[in-house]
PDB file of C-alpha atoms in Angstrom:
ATOM      1  CA  UNK O   1     -14.930 -15.786  -6.389  1.00 88.00           C
ATOM      2  CA  UNK O   2     -11.840 -14.344  -4.787  1.00 95.00           C
ATOM      3  CA  UNK O   3     -10.667 -11.036  -3.573  1.00 97.00           C
ATOM      4  CA  UNK O   4      -7.495  -9.227  -5.033  1.00 97.00           C
ATOM      5  CA  UNK O   5      -5.471  -6.126  -4.154  1.00 98.00           C
ATOM      6  CA  UNK O   6      -4.243  -4.238  -6.945  1.00 98.00           C
ATOM      7  CA  UNK O   7      -1.896  -1.282  -6.346  1.00 96.00           C
ATOM      8  CA  UNK O   8      -1.537   1.197  -9.282  1.00 94.00           C
ATOM      9  CA  UNK O   9       1.786   3.067  -9.293  1.00 92.00           C
ATOM     10  CA  UNK O  10       3.159   5.667 -12.024  1.00 88.00           C
ATOM     11  CA  UNK O  11       6.705   6.960 -11.671  1.00 86.00           C
ATOM     12  CA  UNK O  12       5.378  10.479 -12.851  1.00 77.00           C
ATOM     13  CA  UNK O  13       4.642  12.937 -10.069  1.00 72.00           C
ATOM     14  CA  UNK O  14       4.713  16.694 -10.306  1.00 70.00           C
ATOM     15  CA  UNK O  15       5.222  17.462  -6.612  1.00 76.00           C
ATOM     16  CA  UNK O  16       7.254  14.334  -5.694  1.00 85.00           C
ATOM     17  CA  UNK O  17       9.241  12.954  -8.701  1.00 85.00           C
ATOM     18  CA  UNK O  18       9.783   9.180  -8.579  1.00 91.00           C
ATOM     19  CA  UNK O  19       7.360   8.961  -5.545  1.00 93.00           C
ATOM     20  CA  UNK O  20       6.702   5.180  -5.640  1.00 95.00           C
ATOM     21  CA  UNK O  21      10.386   4.602  -4.873  1.00 96.00           C
ATOM     22  CA  UNK O  22      10.991   7.153  -2.365  1.00 95.00           C
ATOM     23  CA  UNK O  23      12.577   5.507   0.839  1.00 95.00           C
ATOM     24  CA  UNK O  24      10.213   4.769   3.745  1.00 96.00           C
ATOM     25  CA  UNK O  25      12.265   3.205   6.628  1.00 92.00           C
ATOM     26  CA  UNK O  26      14.319   0.928   4.285  1.00 93.00           C
ATOM     27  CA  UNK O  27      11.676   0.225   1.783  1.00 96.00           C
ATOM     28  CA  UNK O  28      10.374   2.039  -1.448  1.00 97.00           C
ATOM     29  CA  UNK O  29       7.155   3.567  -0.686  1.00 97.00           C
ATOM     30  CA  UNK O  30       4.960   1.291  -3.069  1.00 97.00           C
ATOM     31  CA  UNK O  31       6.815  -1.970  -1.545  1.00 97.00           C
ATOM     32  CA  UNK O  32       5.791  -0.857   1.978  1.00 97.00           C
ATOM     33  CA  UNK O  33       2.224  -0.328   0.675  1.00 97.00           C
ATOM     34  CA  UNK O  34       2.209  -3.812  -0.888  1.00 97.00           C
ATOM     35  CA  UNK O  35       3.717  -5.454   2.210  1.00 96.00           C
ATOM     36  CA  UNK O  36       1.342  -3.977   4.539  1.00 95.00           C
ATOM     37  CA  UNK O  37      -1.641  -5.406   2.434  1.00 96.00           C
ATOM     38  CA  UNK O  38       0.382  -8.844   2.204  1.00 94.00           C
ATOM     39  CA  UNK O  39       0.632  -8.909   6.104  1.00 90.00           C
ATOM     40  CA  UNK O  40      -3.080  -8.478   6.620  1.00 85.00           C
ATOM     41  CA  UNK O  41      -4.886 -11.433   8.328  1.00 70.00           C
ATOM     42  CA  UNK O  42      -8.525 -12.386   8.781  1.00 65.00           C
ATOM     43  CA  UNK O  43      -9.517 -11.678  12.448  1.00 61.00           C
ATOM     44  CA  UNK O  44      -9.711 -14.867  14.437  1.00 59.00           C
ATOM     45  CA  UNK O  45      -8.428 -17.070  11.616  1.00 59.00           C
ATOM     46  CA  UNK O  46      -4.731 -17.255  12.385  1.00 60.00           C
ATOM     47  CA  UNK O  47      -2.461 -16.041   9.705  1.00 62.00           C
ATOM     48  CA  UNK O  48      -4.874 -16.533   6.764  1.00 75.00           C
ATOM     49  CA  UNK O  49      -4.783 -13.704   4.363  1.00 84.00           C
ATOM     50  CA  UNK O  50      -8.066 -12.125   3.224  1.00 91.00           C
ATOM     51  CA  UNK O  51      -6.769 -11.701  -0.297  1.00 95.00           C
ATOM     52  CA  UNK O  52      -6.022 -14.170  -3.004  1.00 95.00           C
ATOM     53  CA  UNK O  53      -3.273 -11.891  -4.277  1.00 96.00           C
ATOM     54  CA  UNK O  54      -1.512  -8.482  -3.909  1.00 97.00           C
ATOM     55  CA  UNK O  55      -0.216  -7.114  -7.011  1.00 97.00           C
ATOM     56  CA  UNK O  56       1.560  -3.764  -8.145  1.00 97.00           C
ATOM     57  CA  UNK O  57       0.499  -2.418 -11.517  1.00 96.00           C
ATOM     58  CA  UNK O  58       3.044  -0.092 -12.928  1.00 94.00           C
ATOM     59  CA  UNK O  59       4.160   1.655 -16.049  1.00 92.00           C
ATOM     60  CA  UNK O  60       7.897   1.760 -15.142  1.00 94.00           C
ATOM     61  CA  UNK O  61      10.654  -0.857 -15.134  1.00 96.00           C
ATOM     62  CA  UNK O  62      12.394   0.566 -12.060  1.00 96.00           C
ATOM     63  CA  UNK O  63       9.202   0.115 -10.144  1.00 96.00           C
ATOM     64  CA  UNK O  64       8.819  -3.287 -11.430  1.00 97.00           C
ATOM     65  CA  UNK O  65      12.367  -4.215 -10.500  1.00 97.00           C
ATOM     66  CA  UNK O  66      12.065  -2.762  -7.006  1.00 97.00           C
ATOM     67  CA  UNK O  67       8.912  -4.882  -6.381  1.00 97.00           C
ATOM     68  CA  UNK O  68      10.755  -8.047  -7.702  1.00 96.00           C
ATOM     69  CA  UNK O  69      13.656  -7.254  -5.377  1.00 97.00           C
ATOM     70  CA  UNK O  70      11.452  -7.187  -2.450  1.00 96.00           C
ATOM     71  CA  UNK O  71       9.224 -10.334  -2.957  1.00 96.00           C
ATOM     72  CA  UNK O  72       6.286  -8.220  -4.242  1.00 97.00           C
ATOM     73  CA  UNK O  73       4.339  -9.414  -7.248  1.00 97.00           C
ATOM     74  CA  UNK O  74       4.060  -6.720 -10.094  1.00 97.00           C
ATOM     75  CA  UNK O  75       2.892  -6.493 -13.692  1.00 97.00           C
ATOM     76  CA  UNK O  76       3.767  -3.998 -16.354  1.00 96.00           C
ATOM     77  CA  UNK O  77       0.859  -2.061 -17.914  1.00 95.00           C
ATOM     78  CA  UNK O  78       0.641   0.611 -20.659  1.00 90.00           C
ATOM     79  CA  UNK O  79       2.178   4.104 -20.032  1.00 85.00           C
ATOM     80  CA  UNK O  80      -0.643   5.722 -21.968  1.00 83.00           C
ATOM     81  CA  UNK O  81      -3.447   5.049 -19.621  1.00 84.00           C
ATOM     82  CA  UNK O  82      -5.617   8.059 -18.915  1.00 80.00           C
ATOM     83  CA  UNK O  83      -6.375   7.206 -15.197  1.00 81.00           C
ATOM     84  CA  UNK O  84      -5.741   4.579 -12.623  1.00 81.00           C
ATOM     85  CA  UNK O  85      -9.052   2.750 -13.314  1.00 88.00           C
ATOM     86  CA  UNK O  86      -7.557   1.887 -16.867  1.00 91.00           C
ATOM     87  CA  UNK O  87      -4.417   0.661 -15.367  1.00 91.00           C
ATOM     88  CA  UNK O  88      -6.213  -1.328 -12.795  1.00 95.00           C
ATOM     89  CA  UNK O  89      -8.457  -3.026 -15.365  1.00 96.00           C
ATOM     90  CA  UNK O  90      -5.492  -3.927 -17.548  1.00 96.00           C
ATOM     91  CA  UNK O  91      -3.766  -5.398 -14.590  1.00 97.00           C
ATOM     92  CA  UNK O  92      -6.995  -7.389 -13.844  1.00 97.00           C
ATOM     93  CA  UNK O  93      -6.872  -8.660 -17.451  1.00 96.00           C
ATOM     94  CA  UNK O  94      -3.364  -9.662 -17.165  1.00 97.00           C
ATOM     95  CA  UNK O  95      -3.906 -11.657 -13.986  1.00 97.00           C
ATOM     96  CA  UNK O  96      -6.864 -13.512 -15.536  1.00 97.00           C
ATOM     97  CA  UNK O  97      -9.362 -12.467 -12.901  1.00 97.00           C
ATOM     98  CA  UNK O  98     -12.962 -13.815 -13.244  1.00 97.00           C
ATOM     99  CA  UNK O  99     -15.765 -11.374 -13.691  1.00 97.00           C
ATOM    100  CA  UNK O 100     -17.166 -12.040 -10.221  1.00 96.00           C
ATOM    101  CA  UNK O 101     -13.760 -11.642  -8.453  1.00 97.00           C
ATOM    102  CA  UNK O 102     -13.371  -8.452  -6.222  1.00 98.00           C
ATOM    103  CA  UNK O 103     -10.639  -6.094  -6.991  1.00 98.00           C
ATOM    104  CA  UNK O 104      -9.531  -3.539  -4.341  1.00 98.00           C
ATOM    105  CA  UNK O 105      -7.699  -0.411  -5.574  1.00 97.00           C
ATOM    106  CA  UNK O 106      -5.245   0.563  -3.037  1.00 96.00           C
ATOM    107  CA  UNK O 107      -3.114   3.641  -3.928  1.00 93.00           C
ATOM    108  CA  UNK O 108       0.675   3.308  -4.041  1.00 93.00           C
ATOM    109  CA  UNK O 109       1.034   6.457  -1.969  1.00 94.00           C
ATOM    110  CA  UNK O 110      -1.045   5.285   1.092  1.00 94.00           C
ATOM    111  CA  UNK O 111       1.530   3.426   3.169  1.00 95.00           C
ATOM    112  CA  UNK O 112      -0.345   3.926   6.395  1.00 95.00           C
ATOM    113  CA  UNK O 113      -3.778   2.720   5.110  1.00 95.00           C
ATOM    114  CA  UNK O 114      -5.183   0.171   7.438  1.00 95.00           C
ATOM    115  CA  UNK O 115      -5.678  -3.265   5.509  1.00 95.00           C
ATOM    116  CA  UNK O 116      -8.871  -3.682   7.680  1.00 95.00           C
ATOM    117  CA  UNK O 117     -10.367  -0.613   5.898  1.00 96.00           C
ATOM    118  CA  UNK O 118      -9.684  -2.248   2.618  1.00 97.00           C
ATOM    119  CA  UNK O 119     -11.456  -5.336   3.919  1.00 96.00           C
ATOM    120  CA  UNK O 120     -14.369  -3.405   5.008  1.00 97.00           C
ATOM    121  CA  UNK O 121     -14.612  -1.649   1.573  1.00 97.00           C
ATOM    122  CA  UNK O 122     -14.597  -5.089  -0.171  1.00 97.00           C
ATOM    123  CA  UNK O 123     -17.068  -6.538   2.243  1.00 97.00           C
ATOM    124  CA  UNK O 124     -19.498  -3.635   1.561  1.00 97.00           C
ATOM    125  CA  UNK O 125     -19.439  -4.623  -2.165  1.00 97.00           C
ATOM    126  CA  UNK O 126     -19.909  -8.263  -1.328  1.00 96.00           C
ATOM    127  CA  UNK O 127     -23.002  -7.314   0.902  1.00 96.00           C
ATOM    128  CA  UNK O 128     -24.541  -5.258  -1.878  1.00 96.00           C
ATOM    129  CA  UNK O 129     -25.119  -7.378  -4.923  1.00 93.00           C
ATOM    130  CA  UNK O 130     -26.738  -4.742  -6.915  1.00 94.00           C
ATOM    131  CA  UNK O 131     -23.591  -2.560  -7.150  1.00 97.00           C
ATOM    132  CA  UNK O 132     -20.629  -2.799  -9.160  1.00 97.00           C
ATOM    133  CA  UNK O 133     -18.295  -0.993  -7.031  1.00 98.00           C
ATOM    134  CA  UNK O 134     -17.946   0.369  -3.454  1.00 98.00           C
ATOM    135  CA  UNK O 135     -15.914   3.013  -1.683  1.00 98.00           C
ATOM    136  CA  UNK O 136     -15.554   4.609   1.703  1.00 98.00           C
ATOM    137  CA  UNK O 137     -16.405   7.807   3.518  1.00 97.00           C
ATOM    138  CA  UNK O 138     -16.244   9.198   7.090  1.00 95.00           C
ATOM    139  CA  UNK O 139     -17.783  12.146   8.943  1.00 93.00           C
ATOM    140  CA  UNK O 140     -16.168  15.348   8.382  1.00 89.00           C
ATOM    141  CA  UNK O 141     -15.295  16.993  11.837  1.00 81.00           C
ATOM    142  CA  UNK O 142     -13.519  20.214  10.748  1.00 80.00           C
ATOM    143  CA  UNK O 143     -15.855  23.067   9.454  1.00 75.00           C
ATOM    144  CA  UNK O 144     -12.994  24.453   7.312  1.00 77.00           C
ATOM    145  CA  UNK O 145     -13.192  21.323   5.233  1.00 83.00           C
ATOM    146  CA  UNK O 146     -16.832  22.153   4.062  1.00 86.00           C
ATOM    147  CA  UNK O 147     -15.631  24.688   1.538  1.00 87.00           C
ATOM    148  CA  UNK O 148     -12.203  23.082   0.743  1.00 90.00           C
ATOM    149  CA  UNK O 149     -12.441  21.823  -2.863  1.00 93.00           C
ATOM    150  CA  UNK O 150      -9.535  19.555  -2.211  1.00 90.00           C
ATOM    151  CA  UNK O 151     -11.848  17.594   0.185  1.00 91.00           C
ATOM    152  CA  UNK O 152     -14.425  15.655  -1.779  1.00 95.00           C
ATOM    153  CA  UNK O 153     -17.948  15.156  -0.205  1.00 96.00           C
ATOM    154  CA  UNK O 154     -20.447  12.461  -0.742  1.00 97.00           C
ATOM    155  CA  UNK O 155     -24.326  12.152  -0.004  1.00 96.00           C
ATOM    156  CA  UNK O 156     -25.915   8.912   0.328  1.00 96.00           C
ATOM    157  CA  UNK O 157     -29.441   7.351  -0.217  1.00 96.00           C
ATOM    158  CA  UNK O 158     -31.285   5.379   2.360  1.00 95.00           C
ATOM    159  CA  UNK O 159     -29.383   2.189   1.474  1.00 96.00           C
ATOM    160  CA  UNK O 160     -26.063   3.671   1.766  1.00 96.00           C
ATOM    161  CA  UNK O 161     -25.456   4.232  -1.904  1.00 98.00           C
ATOM    162  CA  UNK O 162     -23.761   7.433  -3.401  1.00 98.00           C
ATOM    163  CA  UNK O 163     -26.115  10.000  -4.640  1.00 98.00           C
ATOM    164  CA  UNK O 164     -23.596  12.436  -5.588  1.00 98.00           C
ATOM    165  CA  UNK O 165     -19.850  13.241  -4.926  1.00 98.00           C
ATOM    166  CA  UNK O 166     -18.760  16.947  -5.045  1.00 97.00           C
ATOM    167  CA  UNK O 167     -15.989  19.254  -4.137  1.00 96.00           C
ATOM    168  CA  UNK O 168     -18.618  21.822  -2.930  1.00 94.00           C
ATOM    169  CA  UNK O 169     -20.307  21.781   0.516  1.00 89.00           C
ATOM    170  CA  UNK O 170     -23.026  19.211   0.191  1.00 91.00           C
ATOM    171  CA  UNK O 171     -25.593  18.993   1.656  1.00 88.00           C
ATOM    172  CA  UNK O 172     -26.353  22.530   1.864  1.00 85.00           C
ATOM    173  CA  UNK O 173     -28.323  23.859   5.024  1.00 78.00           C
ATOM    174  CA  UNK O 174     -30.378  26.515   3.326  1.00 76.00           C
ATOM    175  CA  UNK O 175     -31.895  27.964   6.680  1.00 73.00           C
ATOM    176  CA  UNK O 176     -28.702  27.670   8.666  1.00 67.00           C
ATOM    177  CA  UNK O 177     -26.085  30.547   8.318  1.00 53.00           C
ATOM    178  CA  UNK O 178     -23.444  28.415   9.950  1.00 57.00           C
ATOM    179  CA  UNK O 179     -24.077  25.491   7.470  1.00 55.00           C
ATOM    180  CA  UNK O 180     -25.139  22.810   9.960  1.00 55.00           C
ATOM    181  CA  UNK O 181     -22.756  20.407  11.626  1.00 61.00           C
ATOM    182  CA  UNK O 182     -19.519  19.304   9.875  1.00 57.00           C
ATOM    183  CA  UNK O 183     -19.994  15.790  11.301  1.00 61.00           C
ATOM    184  CA  UNK O 184     -23.237  15.533   9.262  1.00 79.00           C
ATOM    185  CA  UNK O 185     -21.066  15.802   6.142  1.00 90.00           C
ATOM    186  CA  UNK O 186     -19.382  12.894   4.804  1.00 94.00           C
ATOM    187  CA  UNK O 187     -15.930  12.907   3.341  1.00 94.00           C
ATOM    188  CA  UNK O 188     -15.023  10.625   0.597  1.00 96.00           C
ATOM    189  CA  UNK O 189     -11.907   8.464   0.918  1.00 95.00           C
ATOM    190  CA  UNK O 190     -10.140   7.433  -2.489  1.00 92.00           C
ATOM    191  CA  UNK O 191     -10.352   3.617  -1.554  1.00 96.00           C
ATOM    192  CA  UNK O 192     -12.440   1.590  -3.974  1.00 97.00           C
ATOM    193  CA  UNK O 193     -13.601  -2.132  -4.518  1.00 98.00           C
ATOM    194  CA  UNK O 194     -15.009  -3.430  -7.857  1.00 98.00           C
ATOM    195  CA  UNK O 195     -16.393  -6.571  -9.336  1.00 98.00           C
ATOM    196  CA  UNK O 196     -13.839  -7.164 -11.921  1.00 97.00           C
ATOM    197  CA  UNK O 197     -16.397  -7.622 -14.832  1.00 97.00           C
ATOM    198  CA  UNK O 198     -17.760  -4.116 -13.887  1.00 98.00           C
ATOM    199  CA  UNK O 199     -14.167  -2.692 -13.829  1.00 97.00           C
ATOM    200  CA  UNK O 200     -13.775  -3.751 -17.336  1.00 96.00           C
ATOM    201  CA  UNK O 201     -17.171  -2.214 -18.382  1.00 96.00           C
ATOM    202  CA  UNK O 202     -16.665   0.890 -16.487  1.00 95.00           C
ATOM    203  CA  UNK O 203     -13.400   1.683 -18.545  1.00 93.00           C
ATOM    204  CA  UNK O 204     -15.565   1.747 -21.741  1.00 94.00           C
ATOM    205  CA  UNK O 205     -18.050   4.268 -20.342  1.00 95.00           C
ATOM    206  CA  UNK O 206     -17.997   7.602 -22.038  1.00 95.00           C
ATOM    207  CA  UNK O 207     -16.776  10.697 -20.102  1.00 93.00           C
ATOM    208  CA  UNK O 208     -19.643  12.585 -18.298  1.00 95.00           C
ATOM    209  CA  UNK O 209     -20.125  16.447 -18.050  1.00 96.00           C
ATOM    210  CA  UNK O 210     -20.420  16.211 -14.351  1.00 96.00           C
ATOM    211  CA  UNK O 211     -17.130  14.290 -14.129  1.00 95.00           C
ATOM    212  CA  UNK O 212     -15.483  16.842 -16.188  1.00 95.00           C
ATOM    213  CA  UNK O 213     -16.783  19.858 -14.206  1.00 97.00           C
ATOM    214  CA  UNK O 214     -15.922  18.384 -10.764  1.00 97.00           C
ATOM    215  CA  UNK O 215     -12.852  16.420 -11.958  1.00 95.00           C
ATOM    216  CA  UNK O 216     -14.102  13.286 -10.212  1.00 95.00           C
ATOM    217  CA  UNK O 217     -14.007  10.053 -12.210  1.00 94.00           C
ATOM    218  CA  UNK O 218     -16.635   8.090  -9.985  1.00 96.00           C
ATOM    219  CA  UNK O 219     -19.232  10.646 -11.163  1.00 97.00           C
ATOM    220  CA  UNK O 220     -19.001   8.765 -14.649  1.00 96.00           C
ATOM    221  CA  UNK O 221     -20.493   5.764 -12.939  1.00 97.00           C
ATOM    222  CA  UNK O 222     -23.401   7.568 -11.444  1.00 98.00           C
ATOM    223  CA  UNK O 223     -23.927   9.629 -14.614  1.00 97.00           C
ATOM    224  CA  UNK O 224     -24.421   6.288 -16.594  1.00 97.00           C
ATOM    225  CA  UNK O 225     -26.915   5.001 -13.991  1.00 97.00           C
ATOM    226  CA  UNK O 226     -24.697   2.491 -12.012  1.00 97.00           C
ATOM    227  CA  UNK O 227     -24.684   2.331  -8.296  1.00 97.00           C
ATOM    228  CA  UNK O 228     -21.777   2.763  -5.788  1.00 98.00           C
ATOM    229  CA  UNK O 229     -22.148   1.350  -2.311  1.00 98.00           C
ATOM    230  CA  UNK O 230     -20.399   3.393   0.594  1.00 98.00           C
ATOM    231  CA  UNK O 231     -18.840   2.072   3.627  1.00 98.00           C
ATOM    232  CA  UNK O 232     -18.880   4.738   6.428  1.00 97.00           C
ATOM    233  CA  UNK O 233     -16.235   4.501   8.920  1.00 96.00           C
ATOM    234  CA  UNK O 234     -16.097   6.488  12.213  1.00 92.00           C
ATOM    235  CA  UNK O 235     -12.696   8.351  11.657  1.00 86.00           C
ATOM    236  CA  UNK O 236     -10.473   9.240   8.896  1.00 89.00           C
ATOM    237  CA  UNK O 237      -7.574   6.909   7.867  1.00 91.00           C
ATOM    238  CA  UNK O 238      -4.088   8.352   7.978  1.00 91.00           C
ATOM    239  CA  UNK O 239      -3.277  10.783   5.053  1.00 89.00           C
ATOM    240  CA  UNK O 240      -1.256   9.627   1.993  1.00 91.00           C
ATOM    241  CA  UNK O 241       1.798  11.156   0.455  1.00 93.00           C
ATOM    242  CA  UNK O 242       1.326  13.874  -1.946  1.00 89.00           C
ATOM    243  CA  UNK O 243       3.786  16.555  -0.916  1.00 90.00           C
ATOM    244  CA  UNK O 244       7.254  16.831   0.723  1.00 92.00           C
ATOM    245  CA  UNK O 245       5.519  17.625   4.012  1.00 93.00           C
ATOM    246  CA  UNK O 246       3.353  14.359   3.760  1.00 93.00           C
ATOM    247  CA  UNK O 247       6.600  12.413   3.230  1.00 94.00           C
ATOM    248  CA  UNK O 248       8.135  13.970   6.303  1.00 95.00           C
ATOM    249  CA  UNK O 249       5.137  13.207   8.499  1.00 95.00           C
ATOM    250  CA  UNK O 250       4.969   9.593   7.442  1.00 95.00           C
ATOM    251  CA  UNK O 251       8.798   9.021   7.838  1.00 96.00           C
ATOM    252  CA  UNK O 252       8.393  10.566  11.318  1.00 95.00           C
ATOM    253  CA  UNK O 253       5.620   8.187  12.215  1.00 93.00           C
ATOM    254  CA  UNK O 254       7.527   5.069  10.965  1.00 93.00           C
ATOM    255  CA  UNK O 255      10.588   6.174  12.944  1.00 92.00           C
ATOM    256  CA  UNK O 256       8.499   6.627  16.117  1.00 90.00           C
ATOM    257  CA  UNK O 257       7.341   2.986  15.724  1.00 81.00           C
TER     258      UNK O 257
END
């Protein structure tokens, strides 16, 4: 059993065309994400990498060429995939991963994501043998986020497994007009780890009504009776790059370093 990082990267983006190749302090964004993961090391174990491989899965020849030019492994996947999970699953097949291997899905627009958080997500799955996948959440500290549909919330059971994900405010404090304390609410972070065999099976699951209502693909897994283990971290990881403002923020952070 080995752990692999796969970074899906599509060229199409409505708000930031060509986003994976946008320059971040001299490197294309997707290359910076991959190199950040490649430079991760096991604490206390010298320079040993926690990953067996780090690979970009793309649908565009320009992204493939940029990765190759910077020493980043990449595979070409179909352009017709409906979502990132399908692209991830095809990449895992192309890499010949075993069913019990762990696949970490790191988004190509998360250049500041700490590799340690990806390791924690993978360890969560390794420690919970009954689950096919794991993800990450953190306490929500801003009350305004409770009712922001762009902030996905998750509630857990006693074993730290997801009961439900929603864009609505969950849980709902029925008897508290102020809706309780924001830090009691968990915000979902879009970082996932999968057992490779489960990843292949997941792509064959039929879409679910709840998934279509909320526009949250992970609800398909719960709908079909599978379990998602959740690692809870104390604080939010740095945000990804979705808008020109995000791009300016990340560039400023990198310049300050």
